[in-house]
């Protein structure tokens, strides 16, 4: 777990994006972090302490005293010194301004001013508030204080306006936090794409053409890439896997066409793509809208070619992007695999041998050879899919170094 034993203080302020902070806290806990949450008076208008105490498994702080008559004092200095990192998410325009000017008129701000740990800030507000000179000045100041500002994204805002101001997505904040604690990770801050699993090609509402791919190899790859710091887009066909990793964003698809669409949506922002999906080469020419009824003794299906995702991305890739494909061969294995590598413009191909028991679909183990464009190859023995994934990821990282 990438944030094991890290103490993270999440400060939530008054913005509609406060609801997203709940998901952030959940992801942090999944990463093994110890999380404590502070809510500003403004945040209490949007979310309740109970949500955050349940998710963080810790009491939530919103004022200097527990309740007016208790006389129990929440110690802001103690809390500030406890944290390894303070994350202000969402940071409203009002809180940013107070942070920039040293105001401490609530518990959250007093704790912020007492903190000696690094501070990460994810602003969230309406577009015009974000563009206002005052906010710009405040952000500049906060950057000068050494704080890390996570730029808000563009898009539709809660007000209905379009523009910049939307809080960075919880997953992006997690990526930044992991990158902060693991500066040496080779894929930190990078996005990668992995295709995995089978595709199902619909015949009619109740039938499809599919294959036995389980998606296990793809998930092992996605996990190994995430452990090296990457944000992984996992485009995966129908599967029974439990995928719960804060750095793996799952894009669930069914057919080859859907898989291609999901890949194209993220490909340009990915430095590395690993194509481990078992994509159906053909799909039924027609998809019946009603269940096909039994007729004579024979049924002939007409199939048409599916897009080749690897080849499409191979044509589209820029110099800084690297592509790793798989080949499953039964005869003249290396020759066919090398041919595939050139045809699809890949930078590395992983040859899966079906000759050995324990290698291939649905198994826990795999046996591979790696083949590079200059026809150099390296053979490996039978090993777990996890170990195979680590070998492939290490080879892929070497490819990125050459771009
Ligand atoms: N692949 C793909 N899209 C397809 C077919 C294959 O992206 N429509 C990818 C696979 O994920 C794999 C590589 O291309 O990384 C090779 O897959 P394979 O099925 O072995 O290759 P094919 O081109 O289908 O070749 P053939 O069926 O002739 O062996």
CSV table of C-alpha atoms and ligand atoms in Angstrom, one decimal:
chain,number,residue,atom,x,y,z
A,1,UNK,CA,0.0,0.0,0.0
A,2,UNK,CA,1.5,3.2,-1.3
A,3,UNK,CA,0.6,5.4,1.7
A,4,UNK,CA,1.1,2.9,4.6
A,5,UNK,CA,1.5,4.8,7.9
A,6,UNK,CA,1.4,8.2,6.3
A,7,UNK,CA,-0.6,10.7,8.4
A,8,UNK,CA,-2.7,12.9,6.3
A,9,UNK,CA,-4.8,15.8,7.5
A,10,UNK,CA,-7.6,16.6,5.0
A,11,UNK,CA,-9.1,20.1,5.4
A,12,UNK,CA,-12.5,20.4,3.7
A,13,UNK,CA,-13.9,23.9,3.1
A,14,UNK,CA,-17.2,25.4,1.9
A,15,UNK,CA,-17.6,24.4,-1.7
A,16,UNK,CA,-20.1,22.1,-3.4
A,17,UNK,CA,-17.0,19.9,-4.2
A,18,UNK,CA,-16.9,19.0,-0.5
A,19,UNK,CA,-18.8,15.8,-1.4
A,20,UNK,CA,-15.9,14.7,-3.5
A,21,UNK,CA,-13.6,15.0,-0.5
A,22,UNK,CA,-15.5,12.0,1.0
A,23,UNK,CA,-14.3,9.9,-1.9
A,24,UNK,CA,-10.8,11.3,-1.5
A,25,UNK,CA,-10.8,10.2,2.2
A,26,UNK,CA,-12.0,6.7,1.2
A,27,UNK,CA,-9.2,6.4,-1.4
A,28,UNK,CA,-6.6,7.6,1.1
A,29,UNK,CA,-7.7,5.0,3.6
A,30,UNK,CA,-7.6,2.3,0.9
A,31,UNK,CA,-4.0,3.3,0.2
A,32,UNK,CA,-3.2,2.6,3.9
A,33,UNK,CA,-3.0,6.2,5.1
A,34,UNK,CA,-4.1,7.4,8.5
A,35,UNK,CA,-6.5,10.1,7.9
A,36,UNK,CA,-8.0,12.9,10.1
A,37,UNK,CA,-10.5,15.4,8.7
A,38,UNK,CA,-11.2,19.0,9.5
A,39,UNK,CA,-14.3,20.8,8.3
A,40,UNK,CA,-14.6,24.6,8.1
A,41,UNK,CA,-17.8,26.2,9.1
A,42,UNK,CA,-18.6,26.6,5.4
A,43,UNK,CA,-18.0,22.9,4.7
A,44,UNK,CA,-20.6,22.0,7.4
A,45,UNK,CA,-23.2,23.6,5.2
A,46,UNK,CA,-22.5,21.0,2.5
A,47,UNK,CA,-21.4,17.8,4.3
A,48,UNK,CA,-21.7,16.2,7.7
A,49,UNK,CA,-19.0,15.2,10.1
A,50,UNK,CA,-20.5,11.7,10.4
A,51,UNK,CA,-19.7,11.0,6.7
A,52,UNK,CA,-16.0,11.8,7.3
A,53,UNK,CA,-15.7,10.2,10.7
A,54,UNK,CA,-17.1,7.0,9.3
A,55,UNK,CA,-14.8,7.0,6.2
A,56,UNK,CA,-11.7,8.1,8.1
A,57,UNK,CA,-12.4,6.0,11.2
A,58,UNK,CA,-11.3,9.0,13.2
A,59,UNK,CA,-13.1,11.8,15.0
A,60,UNK,CA,-13.7,14.9,12.8
A,61,UNK,CA,-12.7,18.4,13.9
A,62,UNK,CA,-14.7,21.5,13.1
A,63,UNK,CA,-14.3,23.8,16.1
A,64,UNK,CA,-12.0,24.6,19.0
A,65,UNK,CA,-14.3,22.9,21.5
A,66,UNK,CA,-16.2,19.6,21.2
A,67,UNK,CA,-19.5,21.3,22.1
A,68,UNK,CA,-20.1,24.6,23.9
A,69,UNK,CA,-20.6,23.2,27.4
A,70,UNK,CA,-18.1,20.3,27.3
A,71,UNK,CA,-15.0,22.3,28.0
A,72,UNK,CA,-13.1,19.7,25.8
A,73,UNK,CA,-10.5,21.6,23.8
A,74,UNK,CA,-9.4,20.4,20.4
A,75,UNK,CA,-5.8,21.2,20.2
A,76,UNK,CA,-5.0,22.7,16.8
A,77,UNK,CA,-1.2,22.7,17.3
A,78,UNK,CA,-1.2,19.0,18.3
A,79,UNK,CA,-3.3,18.1,15.2
A,80,UNK,CA,-1.1,20.2,12.9
A,81,UNK,CA,2.1,18.6,14.2
A,82,UNK,CA,0.6,15.1,13.9
A,83,UNK,CA,0.3,15.4,10.1
A,84,UNK,CA,2.9,14.4,7.5
A,85,UNK,CA,0.9,16.2,4.9
A,86,UNK,CA,-2.1,18.6,4.9
A,87,UNK,CA,-4.4,18.5,2.0
A,88,UNK,CA,-6.9,21.3,1.6
A,89,UNK,CA,-9.6,19.9,-0.7
A,90,UNK,CA,-11.8,21.6,-1.8
A,91,UNK,CA,-10.2,24.9,-1.0
A,92,UNK,CA,-12.8,27.7,-1.4
A,93,UNK,CA,-11.9,31.2,-2.6
A,94,UNK,CA,-12.6,32.5,1.0
A,95,UNK,CA,-10.3,30.0,2.7
A,96,UNK,CA,-7.5,30.5,0.1
A,97,UNK,CA,-7.7,34.2,0.8
A,98,UNK,CA,-7.5,33.7,4.6
A,99,UNK,CA,-4.6,31.2,4.2
A,100,UNK,CA,-2.7,33.7,2.0
A,101,UNK,CA,-3.2,36.5,4.6
A,102,UNK,CA,-2.6,34.6,7.8
A,103,UNK,CA,-6.1,34.8,9.1
A,104,UNK,CA,-7.1,32.3,11.7
A,105,UNK,CA,-10.7,32.9,12.6
A,106,UNK,CA,-11.7,29.2,12.6
A,107,UNK,CA,-10.2,25.9,13.8
A,108,UNK,CA,-9.2,24.8,10.3
A,109,UNK,CA,-7.2,28.0,9.6
A,110,UNK,CA,-5.5,28.0,13.1
A,111,UNK,CA,-4.4,24.4,12.4
A,112,UNK,CA,-3.2,25.3,8.9
A,113,UNK,CA,-1.1,28.2,10.4
A,114,UNK,CA,0.4,25.8,13.0
A,115,UNK,CA,1.4,23.1,10.5
A,116,UNK,CA,5.0,22.5,9.7
A,117,UNK,CA,4.3,19.7,7.1
A,118,UNK,CA,3.9,20.3,3.4
A,119,UNK,CA,0.5,21.6,2.3
A,120,UNK,CA,-1.3,20.6,-0.9
A,121,UNK,CA,-4.3,22.7,-2.1
A,122,UNK,CA,-7.0,21.7,-4.5
A,123,UNK,CA,-9.0,24.9,-5.2
A,124,UNK,CA,-12.7,24.7,-6.2
A,125,UNK,CA,-14.9,27.6,-7.1
A,126,UNK,CA,-16.8,29.2,-9.9
A,127,UNK,CA,-14.9,30.1,-13.0
A,128,UNK,CA,-15.1,33.9,-12.5
A,129,UNK,CA,-14.1,33.6,-8.8
A,130,UNK,CA,-11.1,31.5,-9.9
A,131,UNK,CA,-10.1,34.0,-12.6
A,132,UNK,CA,-10.5,37.0,-10.3
A,133,UNK,CA,-7.3,39.0,-9.7
A,134,UNK,CA,-7.7,38.5,-5.9
A,135,UNK,CA,-7.7,34.7,-6.2
A,136,UNK,CA,-4.8,34.8,-8.7
A,137,UNK,CA,-2.8,36.8,-6.2
A,138,UNK,CA,-3.7,34.5,-3.3
A,139,UNK,CA,-2.7,31.5,-5.2
A,140,UNK,CA,0.6,33.1,-6.2
A,141,UNK,CA,1.3,33.8,-2.6
A,142,UNK,CA,0.4,30.3,-1.5
A,143,UNK,CA,2.7,28.9,-4.1
A,144,UNK,CA,5.5,31.2,-2.8
A,145,UNK,CA,4.9,29.8,0.7
A,146,UNK,CA,6.0,26.5,-0.9
A,147,UNK,CA,2.5,24.9,-1.1
A,148,UNK,CA,1.6,22.6,-3.9
A,149,UNK,CA,-1.4,23.8,-5.9
A,150,UNK,CA,-3.4,21.3,-7.8
A,151,UNK,CA,-4.8,23.2,-10.7
A,152,UNK,CA,-8.6,22.9,-11.0
A,153,UNK,CA,-10.0,21.3,-14.1
A,154,UNK,CA,-12.1,22.7,-16.9
A,155,UNK,CA,-15.6,21.6,-17.4
A,156,UNK,CA,-19.2,22.1,-16.3
A,157,UNK,CA,-19.4,23.7,-12.9
A,158,UNK,CA,-22.2,23.3,-10.3
A,159,UNK,CA,-23.4,26.8,-11.2
A,160,UNK,CA,-24.1,25.6,-14.8
A,161,UNK,CA,-21.2,27.7,-16.1
A,162,UNK,CA,-18.4,26.2,-18.1
A,163,UNK,CA,-14.8,26.9,-17.4
A,164,UNK,CA,-11.9,26.3,-15.0
A,165,UNK,CA,-12.7,26.0,-11.3
A,166,UNK,CA,-13.7,22.4,-10.8
A,167,UNK,CA,-11.7,20.7,-8.1
A,168,UNK,CA,-9.1,18.2,-9.3
A,169,UNK,CA,-10.6,14.7,-9.3
A,170,UNK,CA,-10.0,12.7,-6.1
A,171,UNK,CA,-7.9,10.2,-8.1
A,172,UNK,CA,-5.7,13.0,-9.4
A,173,UNK,CA,-5.2,14.3,-5.9
A,174,UNK,CA,-4.2,10.7,-4.8
A,175,UNK,CA,-1.7,10.5,-7.7
A,176,UNK,CA,-0.1,13.8,-6.5
A,177,UNK,CA,0.0,12.6,-2.9
A,178,UNK,CA,1.7,9.3,-3.9
A,179,UNK,CA,4.1,11.2,-6.1
A,180,UNK,CA,4.9,13.5,-3.1
A,181,UNK,CA,5.7,10.6,-0.8
A,182,UNK,CA,7.5,8.5,-3.5
A,183,UNK,CA,9.4,11.1,-5.6
A,184,UNK,CA,11.7,8.4,-7.0
A,185,UNK,CA,8.9,6.2,-8.6
A,186,UNK,CA,9.7,5.9,-12.3
A,187,UNK,CA,6.1,6.4,-13.5
A,188,UNK,CA,5.0,9.0,-11.0
A,189,UNK,CA,2.6,11.5,-12.5
A,190,UNK,CA,2.4,9.6,-15.7
A,191,UNK,CA,-0.8,8.1,-17.2
A,192,UNK,CA,-0.8,4.7,-18.8
A,193,UNK,CA,-3.4,2.7,-20.7
A,194,UNK,CA,-3.9,-1.1,-20.3
A,195,UNK,CA,-6.4,-3.1,-22.3
A,196,UNK,CA,-7.5,-6.4,-20.8
A,197,UNK,CA,-10.0,-9.2,-20.8
A,198,UNK,CA,-12.1,-10.6,-23.6
A,199,UNK,CA,-14.5,-8.8,-25.8
A,200,UNK,CA,-18.1,-9.9,-26.3
A,201,UNK,CA,-19.6,-9.4,-29.7
A,202,UNK,CA,-23.4,-9.4,-29.6
A,203,UNK,CA,-25.4,-11.8,-31.8
A,204,UNK,CA,-28.8,-11.0,-30.4
A,205,UNK,CA,-30.1,-9.7,-27.0
A,206,UNK,CA,-29.1,-13.0,-25.2
A,207,UNK,CA,-26.1,-14.3,-27.0
A,208,UNK,CA,-22.6,-13.2,-27.9
A,209,UNK,CA,-19.3,-14.4,-29.3
A,210,UNK,CA,-16.6,-14.3,-26.7
A,211,UNK,CA,-13.4,-16.0,-25.5
A,212,UNK,CA,-11.9,-17.4,-22.4
A,213,UNK,CA,-9.7,-14.5,-21.4
A,214,UNK,CA,-10.1,-13.7,-17.7
A,215,UNK,CA,-8.3,-10.3,-17.6
A,216,UNK,CA,-6.0,-11.6,-14.9
A,217,UNK,CA,-2.8,-10.7,-16.8
A,218,UNK,CA,-4.1,-7.3,-17.6
A,219,UNK,CA,-5.0,-6.6,-13.9
A,220,UNK,CA,-1.6,-7.8,-12.8
A,221,UNK,CA,0.0,-5.4,-15.3
A,222,UNK,CA,-2.3,-2.5,-14.2
A,223,UNK,CA,-1.3,-3.2,-10.6
A,224,UNK,CA,2.4,-3.4,-11.3
A,225,UNK,CA,2.2,-0.1,-13.3
A,226,UNK,CA,0.3,1.6,-10.4
A,227,UNK,CA,2.9,0.4,-8.0
A,228,UNK,CA,5.5,2.3,-10.0
A,229,UNK,CA,3.4,5.4,-9.5
A,230,UNK,CA,1.4,5.5,-12.7
A,231,UNK,CA,-2.3,6.5,-13.0
A,232,UNK,CA,-3.7,3.5,-14.9
A,233,UNK,CA,-6.6,3.6,-17.3
A,234,UNK,CA,-7.7,0.0,-17.4
A,235,UNK,CA,-10.0,-0.6,-20.4
A,236,UNK,CA,-11.4,-4.0,-19.7
A,237,UNK,CA,-13.9,-6.4,-21.2
A,238,UNK,CA,-16.5,-8.4,-19.2
A,239,UNK,CA,-14.8,-10.0,-16.2
A,240,UNK,CA,-15.2,-11.4,-12.7
A,241,UNK,CA,-12.2,-9.7,-11.2
A,242,UNK,CA,-12.3,-7.6,-8.0
A,243,UNK,CA,-10.6,-4.4,-9.1
A,244,UNK,CA,-10.2,-1.9,-6.3
A,245,UNK,CA,-7.0,0.1,-6.6
A,246,UNK,CA,-7.0,3.9,-6.1
A,247,UNK,CA,-4.7,4.5,-9.0
A,248,UNK,CA,-6.6,2.2,-11.4
A,249,UNK,CA,-9.4,3.9,-13.2
A,250,UNK,CA,-11.6,1.2,-14.7
A,251,UNK,CA,-13.3,1.8,-18.1
A,252,UNK,CA,-15.6,-1.2,-18.5
A,253,UNK,CA,-16.5,-2.1,-22.1
A,254,UNK,CA,-18.0,-5.0,-23.9
A,255,UNK,CA,-17.3,-5.1,-27.6
A,256,UNK,CA,-14.1,-4.4,-29.6
A,257,UNK,CA,-15.6,-1.2,-31.0
A,258,UNK,CA,-16.4,0.0,-27.5
A,259,UNK,CA,-12.9,-0.9,-26.4
A,260,UNK,CA,-11.4,1.1,-29.3
A,261,UNK,CA,-13.6,4.1,-28.4
A,262,UNK,CA,-12.5,4.0,-24.7
A,263,UNK,CA,-8.9,3.7,-25.7
A,264,UNK,CA,-9.0,6.6,-28.1
A,265,UNK,CA,-10.6,8.8,-25.4
A,266,UNK,CA,-7.5,8.6,-23.2
A,267,UNK,CA,-4.7,7.5,-25.5
A,268,UNK,CA,-3.2,10.9,-26.3
A,269,UNK,CA,-2.6,11.6,-22.7
A,270,UNK,CA,-0.9,8.3,-22.0
A,271,UNK,CA,2.9,7.8,-22.4
A,272,UNK,CA,2.6,4.1,-22.3
A,273,UNK,CA,0.0,1.6,-23.6
A,274,UNK,CA,0.0,-2.1,-22.9
A,275,UNK,CA,-2.4,-4.2,-25.0
A,276,UNK,CA,-3.2,-7.4,-23.2
A,277,UNK,CA,-6.9,-7.7,-24.2
A,278,UNK,CA,-8.0,-10.7,-26.2
A,279,UNK,CA,-10.0,-8.7,-28.8
A,280,UNK,CA,-12.3,-10.7,-31.0
A,281,UNK,CA,-11.0,-10.4,-34.6
A,282,UNK,CA,-14.6,-10.6,-36.0
A,283,UNK,CA,-18.1,-9.7,-34.9
A,284,UNK,CA,-21.5,-10.7,-36.3
A,285,UNK,CA,-22.4,-8.7,-39.4
A,286,UNK,CA,-25.8,-8.2,-38.0
A,287,UNK,CA,-26.9,-7.9,-34.4
A,288,UNK,CA,-30.5,-9.2,-34.2
A,289,UNK,CA,-32.7,-7.0,-32.1
A,290,UNK,CA,-34.9,-10.0,-31.2
A,291,UNK,CA,-33.7,-13.4,-30.0
A,292,UNK,CA,-32.7,-15.5,-33.0
A,293,UNK,CA,-35.2,-18.5,-33.2
A,294,UNK,CA,-34.1,-22.0,-33.9
A,295,UNK,CA,-34.6,-23.0,-37.5
A,296,UNK,CA,-33.0,-25.7,-39.7
A,297,UNK,CA,-30.2,-28.1,-38.9
A,298,UNK,CA,-27.5,-25.5,-39.9
A,299,UNK,CA,-27.0,-21.9,-39.1
A,300,UNK,CA,-24.4,-19.9,-41.0
A,301,UNK,CA,-23.2,-16.7,-39.3
A,302,UNK,CA,-21.7,-13.9,-41.3
A,303,UNK,CA,-18.9,-12.1,-39.5
A,304,UNK,CA,-17.2,-8.9,-40.3
A,305,UNK,CA,-13.7,-7.7,-39.2
A,306,UNK,CA,-13.3,-5.7,-36.0
A,307,UNK,CA,-11.0,-2.8,-35.8
A,308,UNK,CA,-7.4,-3.7,-34.8
A,309,UNK,CA,-6.9,-1.6,-31.6
A,310,UNK,CA,-3.2,-2.2,-31.4
A,311,UNK,CA,-2.6,-1.3,-35.1
A,312,UNK,CA,-4.9,1.8,-34.8
A,313,UNK,CA,-3.0,3.1,-31.8
A,314,UNK,CA,0.3,2.1,-33.5
A,315,UNK,CA,-0.5,4.4,-36.3
A,316,UNK,CA,-1.6,7.2,-34.1
A,317,UNK,CA,1.3,7.2,-31.5
A,318,UNK,CA,3.7,10.0,-31.2
A,319,UNK,CA,7.4,9.6,-30.6
A,320,UNK,CA,7.2,9.9,-26.8
A,321,UNK,CA,4.5,7.2,-26.7
A,322,UNK,CA,5.4,3.6,-26.3
A,323,UNK,CA,3.2,0.6,-27.2
A,324,UNK,CA,3.5,-2.9,-25.8
A,325,UNK,CA,1.5,-5.7,-27.4
A,326,UNK,CA,0.9,-9.4,-26.8
A,327,UNK,CA,1.1,-12.3,-29.2
A,328,UNK,CA,-0.4,-15.7,-28.7
A,329,UNK,CA,1.1,-18.1,-31.2
A,330,UNK,CA,1.2,-21.8,-31.7
A,331,UNK,CA,3.5,-22.2,-34.7
A,332,UNK,CA,6.7,-20.4,-35.7
A,333,UNK,CA,6.0,-18.4,-32.6
A,334,UNK,CA,8.9,-15.9,-32.6
A,335,UNK,CA,8.6,-15.2,-36.3
A,336,UNK,CA,4.9,-14.5,-36.1
A,337,UNK,CA,5.3,-12.4,-33.0
A,338,UNK,CA,8.0,-10.3,-34.6
A,339,UNK,CA,5.9,-9.8,-37.7
A,340,UNK,CA,3.0,-8.6,-35.5
A,341,UNK,CA,5.3,-6.2,-33.7
A,342,UNK,CA,6.3,-4.6,-37.0
A,343,UNK,CA,2.8,-4.7,-38.6
A,344,UNK,CA,1.2,-2.9,-35.6
A,345,UNK,CA,4.1,-0.5,-35.1
A,346,UNK,CA,4.7,-1.7,-31.5
A,347,UNK,CA,7.8,-1.0,-29.4
A,348,UNK,CA,7.8,-4.4,-27.6
A,349,UNK,CA,5.8,-7.6,-27.9
A,350,UNK,CA,5.2,-10.2,-25.3
A,351,UNK,CA,5.0,-13.7,-26.7
A,352,UNK,CA,2.8,-16.0,-24.8
A,353,UNK,CA,3.5,-19.6,-25.3
A,354,UNK,CA,0.6,-22.0,-25.1
A,355,UNK,CA,3.0,-25.0,-25.3
A,356,UNK,CA,3.5,-25.2,-21.6
A,357,UNK,CA,0.9,-26.2,-19.2
A,358,UNK,CA,0.1,-23.4,-16.8
A,359,UNK,CA,0.5,-20.7,-19.4
A,360,UNK,CA,-2.4,-18.9,-21.0
A,361,UNK,CA,-6.1,-18.1,-20.4
A,362,UNK,CA,-7.5,-18.3,-16.9
A,363,UNK,CA,-4.4,-19.6,-15.2
A,364,UNK,CA,-2.4,-18.0,-12.4
A,365,UNK,CA,0.9,-18.5,-14.2
A,366,UNK,CA,2.4,-17.5,-17.6
A,367,UNK,CA,5.4,-18.1,-19.7
A,368,UNK,CA,6.7,-15.4,-22.0
A,369,UNK,CA,9.4,-14.2,-24.3
A,370,UNK,CA,10.0,-10.5,-24.9
A,371,UNK,CA,10.8,-9.4,-28.5
A,372,UNK,CA,12.0,-5.9,-29.5
A,373,UNK,CA,11.9,-4.3,-32.9
A,374,UNK,CA,15.5,-5.1,-33.7
A,375,UNK,CA,14.6,-8.8,-33.3
A,376,UNK,CA,16.4,-9.2,-30.0
A,377,UNK,CA,14.5,-11.5,-27.7
A,378,UNK,CA,14.6,-12.8,-24.2
A,379,UNK,CA,13.0,-16.0,-22.9
A,380,UNK,CA,11.6,-16.5,-19.4
A,381,UNK,CA,10.5,-19.6,-17.5
A,382,UNK,CA,7.1,-20.3,-16.1
A,383,UNK,CA,6.2,-17.8,-13.4
A,384,UNK,CA,3.2,-16.1,-11.7
A,385,UNK,CA,1.3,-13.5,-13.7
A,386,UNK,CA,2.4,-11.0,-11.1
A,387,UNK,CA,6.1,-11.7,-11.7
A,388,UNK,CA,5.5,-11.7,-15.5
A,389,UNK,CA,3.8,-8.3,-15.1
A,390,UNK,CA,6.8,-6.9,-13.2
A,391,UNK,CA,9.1,-8.0,-15.9
A,392,UNK,CA,7.0,-6.4,-18.6
A,393,UNK,CA,6.6,-3.2,-16.7
A,394,UNK,CA,10.4,-3.0,-16.1
A,395,UNK,CA,11.0,-3.5,-19.8
A,396,UNK,CA,8.4,-0.8,-20.6
A,397,UNK,CA,10.0,1.7,-18.3
A,398,UNK,CA,13.3,1.1,-20.1
A,399,UNK,CA,11.5,1.9,-23.4
A,400,UNK,CA,10.2,5.2,-21.9
A,401,UNK,CA,13.8,6.2,-21.0
A,402,UNK,CA,14.8,5.9,-24.7
A,403,UNK,CA,12.1,8.3,-25.9
B,1,LIG,N1,-5.2,-6.7,-30.7
B,1,LIG,C1,-6.0,-5.5,-30.7
B,1,LIG,N2,-7.1,-5.5,-31.5
B,1,LIG,C2,-7.5,-6.5,-32.2
B,1,LIG,C3,-6.7,-7.7,-32.2
B,1,LIG,C4,-5.6,-7.7,-31.5
B,1,LIG,O1,-5.6,-4.6,-30.1
B,1,LIG,N3,-8.6,-6.4,-33.0
B,1,LIG,C5,-3.9,-6.7,-29.9
B,1,LIG,C6,-3.9,-7.7,-28.8
B,1,LIG,O2,-4.4,-7.1,-27.6
B,1,LIG,C7,-2.5,-8.0,-28.7
B,1,LIG,C8,-2.0,-7.9,-30.2
B,1,LIG,O3,-2.9,-7.1,-30.8
B,1,LIG,O4,-1.7,-7.1,-28.0
B,1,LIG,C9,-1.9,-9.2,-30.9
B,1,LIG,O5,-3.1,-9.9,-30.8
B,1,LIG,P1,-3.4,-11.3,-31.6
B,1,LIG,O6,-4.8,-11.7,-31.3
B,1,LIG,O7,-2.3,-12.3,-31.3
B,1,LIG,O8,-3.2,-10.7,-33.0
B,1,LIG,P2,-4.0,-10.7,-34.3
B,1,LIG,O9,-3.7,-9.4,-35.0
B,1,LIG,O10,-5.4,-11.0,-34.0
B,1,LIG,O11,-3.3,-11.8,-35.1
B,1,LIG,P3,-3.8,-13.3,-35.5
B,1,LIG,O12,-5.2,-13.5,-35.1
B,1,LIG,O13,-3.6,-13.3,-37.0
B,1,LIG,O14,-2.8,-14.2,-34.9
